[in-house]
CSV table of C-alpha atoms in Angstrom, one decimal:
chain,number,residue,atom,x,y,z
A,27,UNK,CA,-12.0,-25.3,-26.4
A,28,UNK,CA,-14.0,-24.1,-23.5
A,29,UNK,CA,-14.2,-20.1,-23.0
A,30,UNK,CA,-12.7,-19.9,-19.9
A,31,UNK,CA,-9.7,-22.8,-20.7
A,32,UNK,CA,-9.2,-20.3,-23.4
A,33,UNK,CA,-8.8,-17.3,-21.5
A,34,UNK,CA,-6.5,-19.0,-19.2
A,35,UNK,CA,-4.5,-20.7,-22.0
A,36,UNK,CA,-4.7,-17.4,-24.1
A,37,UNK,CA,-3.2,-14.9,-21.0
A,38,UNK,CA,-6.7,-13.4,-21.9
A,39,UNK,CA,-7.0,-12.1,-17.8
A,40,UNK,CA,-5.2,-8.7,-16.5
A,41,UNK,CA,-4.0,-7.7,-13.8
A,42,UNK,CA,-5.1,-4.0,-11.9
A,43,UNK,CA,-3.7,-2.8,-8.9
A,44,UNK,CA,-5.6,-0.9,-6.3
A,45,UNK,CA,-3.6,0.8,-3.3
A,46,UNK,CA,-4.5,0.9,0.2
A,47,UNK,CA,-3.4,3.7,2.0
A,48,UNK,CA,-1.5,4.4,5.5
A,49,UNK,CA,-3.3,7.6,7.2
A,50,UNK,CA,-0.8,7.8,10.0
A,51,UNK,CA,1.7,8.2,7.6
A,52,UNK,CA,0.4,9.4,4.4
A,53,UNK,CA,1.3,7.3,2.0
A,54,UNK,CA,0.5,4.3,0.1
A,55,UNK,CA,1.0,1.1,2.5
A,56,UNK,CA,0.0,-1.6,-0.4
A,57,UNK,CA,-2.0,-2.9,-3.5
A,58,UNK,CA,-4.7,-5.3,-3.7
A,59,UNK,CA,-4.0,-7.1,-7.2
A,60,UNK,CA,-7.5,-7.5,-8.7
A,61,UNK,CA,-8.3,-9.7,-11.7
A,62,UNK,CA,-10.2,-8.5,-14.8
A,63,UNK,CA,-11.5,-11.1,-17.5
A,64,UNK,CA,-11.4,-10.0,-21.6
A,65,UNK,CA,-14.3,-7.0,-22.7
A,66,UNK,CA,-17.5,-8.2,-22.2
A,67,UNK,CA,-19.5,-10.4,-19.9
A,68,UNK,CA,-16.5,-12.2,-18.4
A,69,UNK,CA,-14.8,-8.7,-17.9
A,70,UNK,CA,-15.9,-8.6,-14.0
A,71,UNK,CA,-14.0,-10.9,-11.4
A,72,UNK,CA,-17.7,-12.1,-10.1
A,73,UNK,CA,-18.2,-13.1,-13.4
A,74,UNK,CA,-14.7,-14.4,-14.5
A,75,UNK,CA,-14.7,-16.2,-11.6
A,76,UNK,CA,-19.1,-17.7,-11.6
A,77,UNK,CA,-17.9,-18.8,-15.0
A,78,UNK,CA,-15.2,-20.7,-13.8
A,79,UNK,CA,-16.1,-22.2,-10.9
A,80,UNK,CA,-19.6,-23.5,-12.7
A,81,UNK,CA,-16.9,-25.1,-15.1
A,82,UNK,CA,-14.8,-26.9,-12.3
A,83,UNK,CA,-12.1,-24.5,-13.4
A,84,UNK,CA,-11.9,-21.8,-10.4
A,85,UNK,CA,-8.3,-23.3,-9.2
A,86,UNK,CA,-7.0,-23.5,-12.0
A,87,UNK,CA,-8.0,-19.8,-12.9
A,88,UNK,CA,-6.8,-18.7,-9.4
A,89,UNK,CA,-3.3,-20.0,-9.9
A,90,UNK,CA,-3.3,-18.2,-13.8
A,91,UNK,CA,-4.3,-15.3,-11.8
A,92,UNK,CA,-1.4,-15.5,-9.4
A,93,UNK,CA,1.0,-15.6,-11.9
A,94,UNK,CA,-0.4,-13.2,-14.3
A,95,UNK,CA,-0.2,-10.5,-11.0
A,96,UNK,CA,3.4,-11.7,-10.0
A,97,UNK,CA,4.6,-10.8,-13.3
A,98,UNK,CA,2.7,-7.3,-13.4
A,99,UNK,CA,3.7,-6.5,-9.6
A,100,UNK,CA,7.4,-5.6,-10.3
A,101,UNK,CA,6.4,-1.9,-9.7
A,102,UNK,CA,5.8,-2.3,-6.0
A,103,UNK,CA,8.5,-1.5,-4.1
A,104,UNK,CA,10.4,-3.2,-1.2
A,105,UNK,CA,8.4,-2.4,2.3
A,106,UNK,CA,5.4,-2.5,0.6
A,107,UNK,CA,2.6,-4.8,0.6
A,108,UNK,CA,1.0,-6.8,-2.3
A,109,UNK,CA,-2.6,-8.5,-1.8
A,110,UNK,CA,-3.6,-11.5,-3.6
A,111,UNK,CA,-7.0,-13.1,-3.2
A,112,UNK,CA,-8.0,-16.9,-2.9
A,113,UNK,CA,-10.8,-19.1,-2.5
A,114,UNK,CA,-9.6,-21.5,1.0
A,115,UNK,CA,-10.0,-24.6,-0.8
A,116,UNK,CA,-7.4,-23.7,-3.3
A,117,UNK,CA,-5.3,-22.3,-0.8
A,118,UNK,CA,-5.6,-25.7,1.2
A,119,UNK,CA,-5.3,-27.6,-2.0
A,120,UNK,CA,-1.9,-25.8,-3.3
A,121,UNK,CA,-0.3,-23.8,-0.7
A,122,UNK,CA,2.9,-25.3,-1.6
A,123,UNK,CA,2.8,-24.2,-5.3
A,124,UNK,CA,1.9,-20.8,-4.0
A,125,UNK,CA,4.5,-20.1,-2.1
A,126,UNK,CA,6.7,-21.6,-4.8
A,127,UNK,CA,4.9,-19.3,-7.0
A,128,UNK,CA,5.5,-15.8,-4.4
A,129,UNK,CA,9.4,-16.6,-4.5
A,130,UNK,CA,11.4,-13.6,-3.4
A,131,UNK,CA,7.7,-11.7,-2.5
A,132,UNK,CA,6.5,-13.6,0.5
A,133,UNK,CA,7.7,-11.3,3.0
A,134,UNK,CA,5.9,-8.9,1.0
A,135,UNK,CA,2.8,-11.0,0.0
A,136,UNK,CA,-0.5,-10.6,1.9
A,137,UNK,CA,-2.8,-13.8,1.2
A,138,UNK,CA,-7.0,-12.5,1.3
A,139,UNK,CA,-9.0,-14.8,2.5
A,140,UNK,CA,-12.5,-14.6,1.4
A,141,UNK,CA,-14.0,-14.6,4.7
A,142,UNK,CA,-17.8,-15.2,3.6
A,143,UNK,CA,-17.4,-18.4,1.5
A,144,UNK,CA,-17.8,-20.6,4.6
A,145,UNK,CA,-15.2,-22.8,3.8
A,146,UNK,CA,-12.1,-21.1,5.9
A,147,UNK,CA,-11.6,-23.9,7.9
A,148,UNK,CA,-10.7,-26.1,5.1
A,149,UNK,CA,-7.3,-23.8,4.8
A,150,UNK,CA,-6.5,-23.9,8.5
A,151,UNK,CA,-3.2,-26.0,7.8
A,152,UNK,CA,-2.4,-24.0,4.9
A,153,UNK,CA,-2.2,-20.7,6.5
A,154,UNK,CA,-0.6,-21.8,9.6
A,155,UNK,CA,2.1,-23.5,6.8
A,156,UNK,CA,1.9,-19.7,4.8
A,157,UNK,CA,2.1,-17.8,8.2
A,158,UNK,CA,5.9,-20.0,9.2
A,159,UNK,CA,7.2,-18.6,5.9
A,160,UNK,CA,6.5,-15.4,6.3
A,161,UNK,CA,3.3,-14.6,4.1
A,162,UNK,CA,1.0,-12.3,5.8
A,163,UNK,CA,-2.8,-13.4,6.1
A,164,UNK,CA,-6.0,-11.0,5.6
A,165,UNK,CA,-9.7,-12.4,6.1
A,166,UNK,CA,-11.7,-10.3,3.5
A,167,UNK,CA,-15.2,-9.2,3.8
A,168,UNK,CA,-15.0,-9.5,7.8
A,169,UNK,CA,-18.6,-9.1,8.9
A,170,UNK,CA,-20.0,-10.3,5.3
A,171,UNK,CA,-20.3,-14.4,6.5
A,172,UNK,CA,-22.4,-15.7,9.2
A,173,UNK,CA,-19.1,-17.0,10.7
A,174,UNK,CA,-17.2,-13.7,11.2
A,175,UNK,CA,-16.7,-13.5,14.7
A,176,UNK,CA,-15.6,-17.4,15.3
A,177,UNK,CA,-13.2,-17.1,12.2
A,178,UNK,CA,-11.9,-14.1,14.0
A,179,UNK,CA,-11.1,-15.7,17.2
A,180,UNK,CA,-9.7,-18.8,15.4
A,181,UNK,CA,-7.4,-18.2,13.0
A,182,UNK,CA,-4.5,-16.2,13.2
A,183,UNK,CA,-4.7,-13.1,10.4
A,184,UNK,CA,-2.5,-10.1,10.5
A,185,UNK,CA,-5.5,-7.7,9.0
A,186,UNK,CA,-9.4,-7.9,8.9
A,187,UNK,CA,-10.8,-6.0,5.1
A,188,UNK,CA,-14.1,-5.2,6.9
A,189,UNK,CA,-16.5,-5.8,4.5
A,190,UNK,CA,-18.1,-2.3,2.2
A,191,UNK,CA,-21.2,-2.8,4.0
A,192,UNK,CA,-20.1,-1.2,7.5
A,193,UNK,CA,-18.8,1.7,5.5
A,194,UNK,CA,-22.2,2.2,3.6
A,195,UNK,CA,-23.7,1.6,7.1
A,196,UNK,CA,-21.7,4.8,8.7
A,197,UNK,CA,-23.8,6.9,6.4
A,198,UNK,CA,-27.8,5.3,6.9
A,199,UNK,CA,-28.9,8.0,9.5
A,200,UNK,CA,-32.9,6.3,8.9
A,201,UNK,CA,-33.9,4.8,12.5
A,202,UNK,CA,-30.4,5.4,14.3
A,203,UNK,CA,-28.6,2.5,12.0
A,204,UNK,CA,-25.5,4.9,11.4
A,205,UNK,CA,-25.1,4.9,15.6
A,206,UNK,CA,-25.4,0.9,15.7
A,207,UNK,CA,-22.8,0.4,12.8
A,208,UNK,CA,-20.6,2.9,14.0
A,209,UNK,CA,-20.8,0.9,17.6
A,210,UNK,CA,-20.2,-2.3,15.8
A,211,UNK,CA,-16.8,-0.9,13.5
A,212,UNK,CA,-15.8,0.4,17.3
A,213,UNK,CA,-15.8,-3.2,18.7
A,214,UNK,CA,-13.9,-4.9,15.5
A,215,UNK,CA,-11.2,-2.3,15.9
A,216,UNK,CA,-11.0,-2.6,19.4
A,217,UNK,CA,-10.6,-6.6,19.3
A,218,UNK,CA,-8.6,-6.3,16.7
A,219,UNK,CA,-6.1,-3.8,18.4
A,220,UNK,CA,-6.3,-6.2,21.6
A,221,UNK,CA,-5.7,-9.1,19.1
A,222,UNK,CA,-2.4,-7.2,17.3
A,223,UNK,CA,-4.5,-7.0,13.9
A,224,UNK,CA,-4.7,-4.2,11.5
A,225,UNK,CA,-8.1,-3.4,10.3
A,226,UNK,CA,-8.6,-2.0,6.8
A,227,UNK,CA,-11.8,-0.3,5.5
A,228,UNK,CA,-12.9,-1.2,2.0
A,229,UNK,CA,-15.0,0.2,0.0
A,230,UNK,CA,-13.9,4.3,1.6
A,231,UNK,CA,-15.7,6.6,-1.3
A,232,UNK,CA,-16.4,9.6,0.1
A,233,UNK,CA,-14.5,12.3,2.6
A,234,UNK,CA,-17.8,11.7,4.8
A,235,UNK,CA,-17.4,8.0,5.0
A,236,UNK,CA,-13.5,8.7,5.1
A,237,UNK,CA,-14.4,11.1,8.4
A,238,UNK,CA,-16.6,8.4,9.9
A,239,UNK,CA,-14.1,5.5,9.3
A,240,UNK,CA,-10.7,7.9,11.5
A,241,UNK,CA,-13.3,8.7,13.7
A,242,UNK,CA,-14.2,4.9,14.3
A,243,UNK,CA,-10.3,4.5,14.6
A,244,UNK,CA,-9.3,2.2,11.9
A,245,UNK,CA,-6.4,4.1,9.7
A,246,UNK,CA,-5.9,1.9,6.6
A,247,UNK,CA,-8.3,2.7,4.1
A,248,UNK,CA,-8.8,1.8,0.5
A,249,UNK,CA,-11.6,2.6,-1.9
A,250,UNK,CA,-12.1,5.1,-5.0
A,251,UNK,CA,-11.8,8.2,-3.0
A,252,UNK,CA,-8.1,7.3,-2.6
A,253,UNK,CA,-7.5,5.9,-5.6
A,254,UNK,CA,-9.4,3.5,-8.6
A,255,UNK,CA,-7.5,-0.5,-9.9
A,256,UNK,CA,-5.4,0.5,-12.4
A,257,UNK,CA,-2.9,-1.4,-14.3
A,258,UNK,CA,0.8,-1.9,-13.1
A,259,UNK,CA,2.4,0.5,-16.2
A,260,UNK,CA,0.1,3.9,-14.1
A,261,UNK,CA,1.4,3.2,-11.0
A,262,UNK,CA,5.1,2.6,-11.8
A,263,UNK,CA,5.4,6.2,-14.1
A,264,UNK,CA,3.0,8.0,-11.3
A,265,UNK,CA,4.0,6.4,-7.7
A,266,UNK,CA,3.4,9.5,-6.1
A,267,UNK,CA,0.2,10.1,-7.9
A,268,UNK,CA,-1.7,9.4,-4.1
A,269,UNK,CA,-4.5,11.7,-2.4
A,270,UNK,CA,-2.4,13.4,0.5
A,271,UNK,CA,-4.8,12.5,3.5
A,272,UNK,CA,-3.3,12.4,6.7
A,273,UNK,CA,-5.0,11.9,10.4
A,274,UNK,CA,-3.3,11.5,13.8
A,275,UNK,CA,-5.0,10.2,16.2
């Protein structure tokens, strides 16, 4: 049998759950649900998921994936948000099954969107379908694609994941860059505030880059600094286990 039929087949893929935090209120606001393959090569998503889709497999590893995090994600509570990623043609191909899939979660389900794989337009219909009953939408690695401002302006999301890569920028202080990134994260978040769009910061390591991403205005963070993937068994024995970081502005 092929490896990664065989990972699928054998529930061989874990589920770890990352939280994004809520500065204006201090707390936890979600989790992104982010698949890990068995030890060794295919233990990384990137690789997991090279592996799979060099195999013709990625859909069907997307949709084990799904369910292996819908049965781990009975620790998040109601009013909080649970983050699922997906390629658009899989979402365009089998929205139906995953909504089927998010039952009694969809008001609770966030669907990512990778925003850089320059086929978004393919799931156009499926989000609008998503969207009606009532799954939020999230374009991940906003900034990442050499589409991300026309994907912005046409297709309705509820939050932009700006990509790592502005954070990292916030820091290079070589030739002004930190100024011109800093400019640019001002302009997303002020769109997106015009736009009724959330913007989250991935990728928030540091209390510097934490500074520098409240400073920029954008209050939902997530990243190491606030808190690593862990599996669903930490979080339910340690929900208040959370760094206490609060800004106003």
């Amino acid at each position: 049998m092929d490896l990664i039929r065989e990972i699928i087949a054998g529930r061989r893929i874990c589920t770890l759950f990352q939280p994004i935090h809520d500065l204006r209120k201090g707390e936890i606001m979600g989790y992104e649900a982010l698949t890990r393959g068995p030890a060794g090569p295919l233990q990384s998503a990137s690789n997991l998921f090279a592996a799979a889709s060099s195999r013709g497999l990625r859909t069907e590893l997307e949709l084990a994936c799904l369910r292996e995090a819908l049965a781990s994600a009975g620790f998040v509570p109601p009013g909080k948000l649970l983050f699922l990623n997906f390629h658009p043609l899989t979402l365009a191909e089998h929205w139906e099954a995953i909504l089927d899939g998010l039952g009694g979660l969809r008001r609770q389900a966030v669907i990512e969107i990778t925003e850089s794989s320059g086929q978004i337009r393919s799931c156009a219909k499926a989000q609008e379908q998503l969207r009606a009953a009532g799954v939020r939408i999230a374009l991940d690695d906003v900034g990442a694609g050499d589409r991300a401002l026309a994907n912005m302006c046409e297709f309705r999301a509820d939050f932009l994941k700006l990509d790592r890569s502005f954070i990292e920028g916030l820091m290079k202080l070589k030739n002004g860059a930190a100024d011109r990134y800093r400019s640019m994260v001002r302009t997303l978040v002020d769109y997106a505030q015009r736009a009724g769009i959330e913007v989250i910061a991935e990728g928030v390591e540091t209390e510097k880059q934490l500074l520098e991403t409240v400073m920029a205005g954008i209050h939902l963070v997530q990243g190491f600094y606030f808190g690593k993937p862990r599996p669903a068994e930490y979080w339910a024995q340690n929900p208040a286990k959370e760094r206490q970081a609060v800004y106003r502005g």
